[in-house]
Coordinates of C-alpha atoms in Angstrom, one line a residue:
Chain A
M473 CA 101.6 130.3 156.4
I474 CA 100.1 132.7 159.3
R475 CA 99.8 135.8 159.2
F476 CA 98.8 138.5 161.5
D477 CA 98.9 142.3 160.2
N478 CA 97.8 144.3 163.6
V479 CA 95.4 142.0 164.4
S480 CA 93.3 143.1 167.4
K481 CA 90.4 141.2 168.5
T482 CA 87.9 142.8 171.5
Y483 CA 85.2 141.2 173.4
P484 CA 83.1 144.0 175.0
G485 CA 83.2 144.6 179.2
S486 CA 86.8 142.5 179.5
S487 CA 89.7 143.3 179.2
G488 CA 91.1 140.1 177.0
G489 CA 91.6 139.5 173.5
L490 CA 95.0 140.4 170.9
R491 CA 96.2 144.8 170.3
E492 CA 98.3 144.6 167.6
V493 CA 99.2 142.1 167.2
S494 CA 101.6 141.4 163.9
L495 CA 103.3 137.9 163.1
H496 CA 104.3 135.8 160.3
I497 CA 104.9 132.3 160.1
E498 CA 106.7 130.4 157.4
T499 CA 106.2 127.1 156.3
G500 CA 107.0 124.0 157.7
E501 CA 107.5 126.3 160.5
M502 CA 107.4 125.6 164.0
A503 CA 106.6 127.9 166.7
F504 CA 105.8 127.4 170.5
L505 CA 103.3 130.7 172.2
T506 CA 103.3 131.8 175.5
G507 CA 102.6 133.7 178.1
H508 CA 100.7 133.7 181.3
S509 CA 97.3 133.2 182.1
G510 CA 94.7 135.2 180.1
A511 CA 97.6 137.1 177.9
G512 CA 96.1 136.0 174.7
K513 CA 96.9 132.8 173.7
S514 CA 94.0 131.0 173.4
T515 CA 92.6 134.0 171.6
L516 CA 95.4 134.1 169.0
L517 CA 94.9 130.3 168.5
K518 CA 90.9 130.8 167.8
L519 CA 91.4 133.6 165.1
V520 CA 93.6 131.4 163.1
G521 CA 90.9 128.4 163.3
L522 CA 88.8 130.7 162.9
L523 CA 87.0 130.3 166.7
E524 CA 87.0 133.9 165.9
R525 CA 86.4 136.7 164.2
S526 CA 89.3 140.1 164.4
S527 CA 88.1 143.2 165.7
R528 CA 90.5 144.3 163.5
G529 CA 93.5 143.7 160.6
Q530 CA 93.7 140.9 159.0
V531 CA 94.6 137.2 159.2
W532 CA 95.6 135.3 157.2
V533 CA 96.2 131.2 156.6
N534 CA 98.0 129.0 153.7
R535 CA 97.1 132.4 151.6
H536 CA 93.8 132.6 152.4
N537 CA 93.1 136.3 154.1
L538 CA 90.2 135.2 157.0
T539 CA 88.9 138.9 157.4
R540 CA 87.5 138.3 154.0
L541 CA 85.7 134.5 154.3
K542 CA 82.7 134.0 154.0
S543 CA 80.4 131.8 156.9
R544 CA 80.6 129.0 153.9
Q545 CA 83.3 129.0 153.9
I546 CA 84.8 128.0 157.4
P547 CA 84.5 124.5 157.5
L548 CA 87.0 124.5 154.2
L549 CA 89.6 126.6 156.0
R550 CA 89.1 124.3 159.5
R551 CA 89.9 121.1 157.3
E552 CA 93.3 122.6 156.2
V553 CA 93.9 123.3 160.3
G554 CA 94.3 120.9 162.6
M555 CA 93.6 122.6 166.3
I556 CA 94.7 119.9 169.5
F557 CA 92.7 120.8 172.7
Q558 CA 94.0 120.5 176.4
D559 CA 90.3 119.0 176.9
H560 CA 90.5 117.2 173.9
R561 CA 87.4 117.7 172.7
L562 CA 86.6 114.3 172.5
L563 CA 83.3 112.2 171.6
T564 CA 83.0 110.4 174.1
D565 CA 80.7 107.8 172.9
R566 CA 82.2 106.5 170.2
T567 CA 85.9 104.5 169.5
V568 CA 89.0 105.8 169.2
F569 CA 89.2 105.3 165.7
D570 CA 85.8 107.1 165.1
N571 CA 87.1 109.5 166.6
V572 CA 89.9 109.8 164.9
A573 CA 88.1 109.7 161.6
L574 CA 86.2 112.3 161.6
P575 CA 87.6 114.9 159.8
L576 CA 88.1 112.6 157.1
V577 CA 84.2 111.6 157.3
V578 CA 83.6 116.0 157.3
A579 CA 84.9 115.6 154.5
G580 CA 83.3 113.1 152.3
V581 CA 86.9 111.1 152.1
R582 CA 86.6 107.2 151.0
H583 CA 85.4 104.3 153.3
Q584 CA 89.0 102.2 152.3
E585 CA 90.5 105.6 152.4
I586 CA 89.0 106.7 155.4
R587 CA 90.3 103.3 157.4
R588 CA 93.7 102.8 156.1
R589 CA 95.1 106.7 157.0
V590 CA 93.1 106.5 160.6
Q591 CA 94.6 103.7 160.8
A592 CA 98.3 105.1 159.8
A593 CA 97.6 108.3 162.4
L594 CA 97.2 105.7 164.9
D595 CA 100.3 103.9 163.9
K596 CA 101.5 107.9 164.3
V597 CA 100.6 107.9 167.9
G598 CA 101.3 104.7 169.2
L599 CA 97.6 104.0 169.4
L600 CA 96.6 101.1 166.8
K601 CA 96.0 98.9 169.2
K602 CA 93.4 100.4 170.8
A603 CA 91.3 102.0 168.2
R604 CA 87.9 99.8 169.7
A605 CA 88.6 101.6 172.5
L606 CA 86.3 104.3 174.3
P607 CA 87.8 108.3 174.7
L608 CA 87.6 107.3 178.7
T609 CA 88.4 104.4 179.2
L610 CA 92.1 106.1 177.6
S611 CA 94.7 107.6 180.1
G612 CA 95.0 111.6 180.0
G613 CA 97.8 111.2 177.5
E614 CA 95.9 108.9 174.8
Q615 CA 93.6 110.8 174.8
Q616 CA 95.7 114.0 174.3
R617 CA 97.7 111.5 171.7
V618 CA 93.8 110.7 170.2
G619 CA 93.2 114.0 169.4
I620 CA 97.0 114.7 168.4
A621 CA 95.8 111.4 165.9
R622 CA 93.0 113.7 164.9
A623 CA 94.3 116.8 164.2
V624 CA 96.7 114.9 161.6
V625 CA 94.8 112.0 160.1
S626 CA 94.1 114.9 157.2
K627 CA 97.6 116.4 156.7
P628 CA 95.8 119.8 157.0
P629 CA 99.5 122.1 156.6
V630 CA 98.9 123.7 160.2
V631 CA 98.3 122.6 162.9
L632 CA 97.8 124.2 166.4
A633 CA 98.2 122.9 169.6
D634 CA 96.2 125.0 172.6
E635 CA 98.2 124.1 176.4
P636 CA 98.1 120.4 174.6
T637 CA 100.9 119.3 177.4
G638 CA 98.6 121.2 180.1
N639 CA 97.9 117.7 182.1
L640 CA 100.2 115.6 181.7
D641 CA 103.0 114.8 183.4
P642 CA 106.6 115.7 182.5
D643 CA 108.1 112.0 180.0
L644 CA 104.2 112.0 179.1
S645 CA 105.1 116.3 178.0
R646 CA 108.4 115.6 175.5
E647 CA 107.0 111.9 174.2
I648 CA 104.3 115.0 172.7
M649 CA 106.9 116.9 172.4
N650 CA 108.1 114.8 169.7
L651 CA 105.2 114.0 167.8
F652 CA 105.4 117.0 167.2
Q653 CA 109.2 117.2 165.5
Q654 CA 108.5 114.3 164.1
F655 CA 105.2 115.9 162.2
N656 CA 106.9 119.0 161.5
Q657 CA 110.4 116.8 160.0
V658 CA 107.7 116.5 157.3
G659 CA 106.8 120.0 156.4
V660 CA 104.0 120.7 159.0
T661 CA 103.7 123.9 159.9
L662 CA 102.7 123.5 163.7
L663 CA 102.3 127.0 166.2
I664 CA 101.2 125.9 169.7
A665 CA 100.7 127.4 172.7
T666 CA 102.6 126.5 176.5
H667 CA 103.3 128.0 179.8
D668 CA 105.1 125.0 180.7
L669 CA 109.0 126.9 179.9
A670 CA 110.9 124.4 181.2
L671 CA 109.4 121.4 178.4
I672 CA 109.7 124.0 175.7
E673 CA 113.5 125.1 176.6
P674 CA 115.9 122.6 175.4
L675 CA 114.4 122.1 171.8
G676 CA 115.5 125.7 171.0
L677 CA 112.5 126.5 168.5
R678 CA 110.9 129.9 167.7
T679 CA 108.6 131.0 170.9
L680 CA 106.5 134.5 171.1
V681 CA 106.1 135.6 174.2
L682 CA 102.3 137.1 174.9
D683 CA 101.3 139.8 178.1
Q684 CA 98.4 141.4 177.8
G685 CA 97.0 140.8 174.7
R686 CA 100.4 142.7 173.2
L687 CA 103.5 140.3 171.3
V688 CA 105.5 142.0 173.7
N689 CA 108.7 138.8 172.9
D690 CA 109.2 136.9 169.2
S691 CA 112.9 134.8 169.7
G692 CA 112.3 134.5 165.6
K693 CA 112.8 138.2 164.6
P694 CA 116.2 138.6 163.3
Chain B
M544 CA 103.0 140.5 149.5
S545 CA 101.2 140.4 146.0
K546 CA 102.1 135.8 145.8
R547 CA 100.4 135.7 149.1
Q548 CA 97.3 138.0 148.4
R549 CA 96.9 135.9 145.4
K550 CA 93.0 133.8 145.7
A551 CA 93.7 131.0 147.8
R552 CA 91.2 128.6 146.1
F553 CA 89.9 125.3 148.4
K554 CA 90.0 122.2 147.4
R555 CA 86.3 120.6 146.7
R556 CA 85.3 117.5 145.1
F557 CA 82.0 116.4 144.3
S558 CA 81.6 113.0 143.6
L559 CA 78.4 111.6 143.3
S560 CA 78.7 108.2 144.5
G561 CA 80.7 109.5 148.2
W562 CA 77.8 112.3 147.4
L563 CA 74.9 109.2 148.4
V564 CA 77.0 106.8 150.5
R565 CA 76.9 109.4 153.0
H566 CA 73.9 110.1 152.8
A567 CA 73.0 106.7 152.8
Q568 CA 74.9 106.7 155.9
V569 CA 72.8 109.2 157.3
F570 CA 69.5 107.6 156.5
F571 CA 69.4 104.3 158.9
S572 CA 72.0 106.0 161.0
S573 CA 69.7 108.3 162.2
L574 CA 66.7 105.6 162.3
G575 CA 69.2 103.7 164.4
R576 CA 69.4 106.7 167.0
L577 CA 65.5 106.9 166.8
A578 CA 65.5 102.9 167.6
Q579 CA 68.4 104.0 170.5
R580 CA 66.0 104.9 172.6
P581 CA 62.8 103.3 171.7
L582 CA 60.1 104.7 174.7
G583 CA 60.6 108.4 173.9
S584 CA 60.8 107.4 169.9
F585 CA 57.1 105.9 170.4
M586 CA 56.2 108.1 172.2
T587 CA 56.2 111.0 170.2
L588 CA 55.4 108.7 167.2
S589 CA 52.2 108.1 168.6
V590 CA 51.0 112.0 169.8
L591 CA 51.9 112.5 166.4
G592 CA 50.3 109.2 164.6
I593 CA 47.4 111.3 166.7
A594 CA 47.7 113.8 165.4
I595 CA 48.0 112.9 161.8
A596 CA 44.8 111.3 162.5
L597 CA 42.6 113.7 163.1
P598 CA 42.3 115.5 160.6
L599 CA 42.6 112.4 158.5
G600 CA 39.8 110.1 160.0
L601 CA 37.3 113.9 159.2
H602 CA 38.2 113.9 155.9
L603 CA 37.2 110.0 155.6
L604 CA 33.9 111.2 157.2
V605 CA 32.8 114.0 155.2
G606 CA 34.0 111.6 152.3
N607 CA 32.0 109.1 153.8
L608 CA 28.8 111.2 154.3
Q609 CA 29.7 112.5 150.9
Q610 CA 29.2 109.8 149.0
L611 CA 26.1 108.5 151.1
A612 CA 25.0 111.7 149.8
G613 CA 25.9 110.7 146.3
N614 CA 23.9 107.8 146.6
W615 CA 21.0 110.4 147.3
D616 CA 20.9 112.3 144.5
G617 CA 17.2 110.1 143.6
A618 CA 15.6 112.9 145.3
A619 CA 17.0 115.5 144.2
S620 CA 14.9 114.4 141.0
I621 CA 11.6 115.3 140.9
S622 CA 8.3 112.8 141.6
V623 CA 5.3 113.8 139.4
F624 CA 2.3 112.3 140.2
L625 CA -0.4 112.0 136.6
K626 CA -3.5 112.0 137.7
D627 CA -5.9 108.8 137.5
D628 CA -7.2 109.6 134.5
I629 CA -4.3 109.5 132.6
G630 CA -3.7 105.4 131.0
Q631 CA -0.3 104.2 130.1
Q632 CA 0.1 105.4 126.2
Q633 CA -0.7 109.1 127.8
A634 CA 2.0 108.7 130.3
L635 CA 4.3 107.5 127.6
K636 CA 3.8 110.3 125.9
L637 CA 4.6 112.7 128.6
V638 CA 7.9 110.8 128.5
Q639 CA 8.8 111.5 125.3
I640 CA 8.0 115.4 125.5
L641 CA 9.5 115.1 129.2
E642 CA 12.5 113.5 127.7
A643 CA 13.2 116.4 124.8
R644 CA 13.5 119.3 127.4
P645 CA 17.5 120.8 127.6
D646 CA 16.2 121.3 131.3
I647 CA 15.4 117.5 132.3
G648 CA 18.4 114.1 132.2
Q649 CA 16.0 111.7 132.1
V650 CA 12.6 110.4 133.4
E651 CA 12.3 107.0 134.7
H652 CA 8.8 106.2 134.0
I653 CA 7.3 103.9 137.2
T654 CA 3.3 101.5 136.3
P655 CA 0.6 101.9 138.7
D656 CA 1.2 97.7 138.5
Q657 CA 5.3 98.7 139.0
A658 CA 3.9 100.6 142.0
M659 CA 2.3 97.9 143.8
A660 CA 4.1 95.5 143.4
E661 CA 6.7 97.4 145.1
F662 CA 4.5 98.5 147.6
R663 CA 3.5 94.9 148.2
Q664 CA 6.8 93.7 148.8
Q665 CA 8.2 96.7 151.0
S666 CA 5.6 97.7 153.1
G667 CA 4.9 94.5 154.2
F668 CA 1.2 94.5 153.7
G669 CA 0.9 91.7 151.2
S670 CA -2.3 90.4 152.1
A671 CA -4.5 93.6 152.9
L672 CA -3.7 94.9 149.1
D673 CA -5.0 91.8 147.6
L674 CA -8.2 92.6 148.9
L675 CA -8.5 95.7 147.0
D676 CA -10.3 95.6 143.2
H677 CA -8.3 97.6 141.7
N678 CA -4.5 99.2 141.6
P679 CA -5.2 103.3 143.1
L680 CA -2.7 103.8 141.9
P681 CA -1.1 106.3 139.2
H682 CA 1.5 107.1 136.7
V683 CA 4.7 108.4 138.7
L684 CA 7.4 110.0 136.8
L685 CA 10.6 110.2 138.4
V686 CA 12.1 113.4 136.2
Q687 CA 16.5 114.0 136.9
P688 CA 16.8 117.4 136.2
A689 CA 19.5 117.8 133.3
D690 CA 22.3 118.8 135.7
P691 CA 21.9 117.4 139.8
N692 CA 23.9 120.4 141.1
A693 CA 21.1 123.5 139.1
A694 CA 21.0 126.4 141.1
S695 CA 17.6 125.2 144.2
G696 CA 16.0 128.4 142.1
K697 CA 16.8 126.7 138.7
I698 CA 15.1 123.4 139.8
E699 CA 12.5 125.5 141.4
A700 CA 11.4 126.8 138.3
L701 CA 11.3 123.2 136.5
L702 CA 9.5 122.3 139.1
N703 CA 6.4 124.9 138.9
D704 CA 6.7 123.7 134.9
L705 CA 5.5 120.5 135.7
K706 CA 3.1 121.4 137.8
N707 CA 1.0 123.5 136.0
L708 CA 1.0 120.7 133.0
P709 CA -2.4 119.4 132.6
E710 CA -1.4 115.4 133.1
V711 CA -0.7 116.0 136.2
E712 CA -2.0 116.1 139.6
L713 CA 1.1 116.8 141.8
A714 CA 4.7 117.2 141.3
L715 CA 7.4 116.8 144.6
A716 CA 11.2 117.7 145.2
D717 CA 12.3 117.0 147.9
M718 CA 15.1 118.8 147.4
Q719 CA 14.7 121.1 151.5
W720 CA 16.4 118.4 153.1
V721 CA 19.1 117.1 150.6
E722 CA 20.3 121.1 150.8
R723 CA 20.4 121.2 154.2
F724 CA 22.3 117.5 154.5
Q725 CA 24.9 118.8 151.5
G726 CA 25.3 122.2 153.7
I727 CA 26.4 120.6 156.7
N728 CA 28.6 118.2 154.6
R729 CA 30.0 121.4 153.3
I730 CA 30.6 122.2 157.4
L731 CA 32.5 119.5 158.5
Q732 CA 34.3 120.1 155.3
R733 CA 35.4 122.8 155.8
I734 CA 35.9 121.9 160.6
A735 CA 38.2 118.9 158.4
L736 CA 40.3 121.6 156.3
L737 CA 41.1 123.9 159.3
L738 CA 41.8 120.8 162.0
S739 CA 44.4 119.6 159.2
L740 CA 45.8 122.9 158.8
L741 CA 45.8 123.2 162.3
L742 CA 46.8 119.8 163.7
A743 CA 50.0 120.7 160.7
L744 CA 51.2 124.4 162.4
A745 CA 50.8 120.5 165.5
V746 CA 52.8 118.1 164.4
L747 CA 55.8 121.2 163.4
L748 CA 56.0 121.3 166.9
I749 CA 56.1 118.4 168.0
I750 CA 58.7 117.6 165.2
G751 CA 60.7 121.4 165.7
N752 CA 60.7 120.7 169.6
T753 CA 62.1 117.0 169.2
I754 CA 64.9 118.8 167.3
R755 CA 65.4 121.2 169.6
L756 CA 66.4 118.2 171.7
E757 CA 67.9 116.4 170.4
I758 CA 70.0 118.9 169.4
Q759 CA 71.0 120.9 172.7
S760 CA 71.9 117.0 174.0
R761 CA 73.9 116.9 171.0
R762 CA 75.7 120.0 171.4
D763 CA 79.2 119.0 171.9
E764 CA 78.6 116.6 169.4
I765 CA 78.2 119.5 166.5
E766 CA 81.0 121.6 168.1
I767 CA 83.3 119.4 168.0
I768 CA 82.5 118.3 163.8
K769 CA 82.7 121.5 163.6
L770 CA 85.9 121.9 165.0
V771 CA 86.8 118.8 162.7
G772 CA 85.5 121.3 159.4
G773 CA 82.4 119.7 159.4
S774 CA 79.5 122.4 157.0
N775 CA 76.3 123.6 158.2
S776 CA 74.7 121.2 156.1
F777 CA 76.9 118.2 157.2
V778 CA 75.4 118.8 160.9
R779 CA 71.8 119.0 159.2
R780 CA 71.4 115.7 157.4
P781 CA 71.0 113.6 160.2
F782 CA 68.7 115.7 161.7
L783 CA 66.6 116.3 158.7
Y784 CA 66.6 112.8 157.9
E785 CA 65.3 112.2 162.1
G786 CA 62.6 114.8 161.2
F787 CA 61.8 112.5 158.2
W788 CA 61.3 109.3 159.5
Y789 CA 59.6 111.1 162.7
G790 CA 56.9 112.6 159.9
L791 CA 57.2 108.7 157.5
L792 CA 56.6 106.3 161.2
G793 CA 53.8 109.2 162.1
G794 CA 52.1 109.0 159.3
S795 CA 52.4 105.5 159.4
I796 CA 51.0 105.4 163.2
A797 CA 47.9 107.9 161.6
L798 CA 47.1 105.1 158.8
V799 CA 47.2 102.2 161.5
L800 CA 44.6 103.5 163.4
I801 CA 42.1 104.8 160.2
W802 CA 42.9 101.2 159.2
L803 CA 41.5 99.6 162.8
A804 CA 38.9 102.1 163.0
S805 CA 37.0 101.4 160.0
L806 CA 37.7 98.0 160.5
S807 CA 35.3 98.6 163.5
L808 CA 32.8 100.9 162.0
R809 CA 32.6 98.7 159.0
G810 CA 30.0 96.1 160.3
P811 CA 27.9 98.9 162.5
A812 CA 27.6 101.4 159.2
R813 CA 26.9 98.3 157.1
R814 CA 23.7 97.1 159.8
L815 CA 22.5 101.0 159.0
A816 CA 22.6 101.0 156.0
E817 CA 21.1 97.3 155.9
L818 CA 18.3 99.5 157.8
Y819 CA 17.4 101.8 155.1
Q820 CA 18.1 99.6 152.3
S821 CA 20.9 100.9 151.4
S822 CA 23.6 99.6 149.6
F823 CA 26.4 101.7 151.1
Q824 CA 29.4 101.2 151.7
L825 CA 32.2 103.1 154.4
G826 CA 34.8 103.9 152.4
G827 CA 38.1 103.4 153.9
L828 CA 41.5 104.0 153.1
D829 CA 42.0 104.6 149.2
L830 CA 46.1 103.8 148.4
A831 CA 46.1 107.9 146.9
T832 CA 44.8 109.5 150.4
A833 CA 47.8 107.1 151.6
T834 CA 50.2 107.6 149.9
T835 CA 49.8 111.6 149.9
V836 CA 48.7 111.6 154.0
L837 CA 52.1 109.6 154.0
G838 CA 53.7 112.3 151.5
L839 CA 52.6 115.0 153.3
S840 CA 53.5 114.4 157.1
M841 CA 57.1 113.2 155.5
L842 CA 58.1 117.1 154.4
L843 CA 56.0 118.1 157.1
G844 CA 58.7 115.9 159.4
I845 CA 61.6 117.3 157.5
F846 CA 60.1 121.1 157.4
G847 CA 60.1 120.8 162.0
A848 CA 63.7 119.4 161.9
W849 CA 64.8 122.3 158.8
L850 CA 63.8 124.5 161.2
A851 CA 64.4 123.6 164.8
V852 CA 67.9 122.9 162.8
N853 CA 68.7 126.1 161.5
Q854 CA 67.5 127.9 164.6
H855 CA 69.9 126.3 166.4
L856 CA 72.9 126.1 164.2
G857 CA 73.7 129.5 164.5
T858 CA 74.6 129.5 168.0
T859 CA 75.7 126.3 168.0
E860 CA 80.0 127.6 167.6
P861 CA 82.8 125.9 168.6
G862 CA 84.4 129.1 170.0
D863 CA 82.3 130.3 172.2

């Protein structure tokens, strides 16, 4: 589902980025990406969501070769990749419902269908009652769940999360991880960047460790 | 590997009804966004209205002057005064001869009696004229050239021909005055054109700049829309519609301004025309001009917005 072949990403005048990373995450897998800040976790996720393009090497997502993707195809790829951010990136002047509906609206889904699917997604994250609320009136954990509902509402095959529990207390974090595992059970491929090792260790899932842009450990490799 | 390299295709369905619904939504929501900040929108629209009204007003002024010049086309005709001893029969014969010429369109014969009656009516010398024991006025022929817009040289030649006729005492053509008037009108016309171009550019820049500010204030929103897979055209659409509204409403304001101006000028213009015994009436906006103005300002709005959006779409990528 996600495949990196010797991928490097360099930023001019900066030591960040990725160096020669190769990895393969199968369809239906759930994997964690860890490492110190600046190790390249965000960069790797950005390459998958095409927020950045690789400097060298090839990236494959859902059988699309991102290196060869034309600019006007980027939106179509992003509809197949749900993204969750530490700072939620919600539209503060729109209701929770409108925020979650956005991926369906941009994809041109019919009105009744949008309603049905947004309600299902909000129900899944336990926020159905807050559909009419504005994001800033919600707690941090609730806002993150709105972001998660938005990422999964269009049923993308791949979901990426960048430090989704960064600002949350352990209980809320476990709740969020629980949600992710539920998505994984219905076949969604997840790649989650986090530095909260205590949270992910008990789950016993594949963990990729980045250090200074290199993949130094991959627990899933045979 | 070969399986993976198989060309993957994106699911992409197109439905006309979906397309219409999306456009209808943006059509109204963009209008709603203008209404959300009434003061700012009103000021922008007023500036647009004034900028469109200026060349439009000048255009109408030129149109009216041309109509005025049209009323005075009679002045381009040649007044031929016949000699005193020419009688009614000879005058009529001459009219027939002249009308047969290819370079003459129409000949109007004014008999001394008609001329006297008109003079009596208009000059106010009625009682003084009664003292005359006979009518001193000659037969007058008003000769209209076949082509009133002919080069002045041609009309000059006709004038000389007429002068040399034995029955003719005097032939006059007051063409210089008409030519000067038309020359001034042509300059005004050119100024109107230049002003139109200049102010069309201004309209384009005003709308472009307004949309640019709008884009900047909604940068986050654009980024998020792109993050969840919004295409460039999806991002562009509301701004284009906003430009459309600016153009349409700005054009409407211009039409209202012009309408008010012509209302306030109509009275004085009529009084002035009465002083000259002219039936001239100030022409206002006709439907075709109004439609053209609205259409053009609409297009300018969309184009201005398009320029602004295209300039900024590329720089608003969520990765930054």
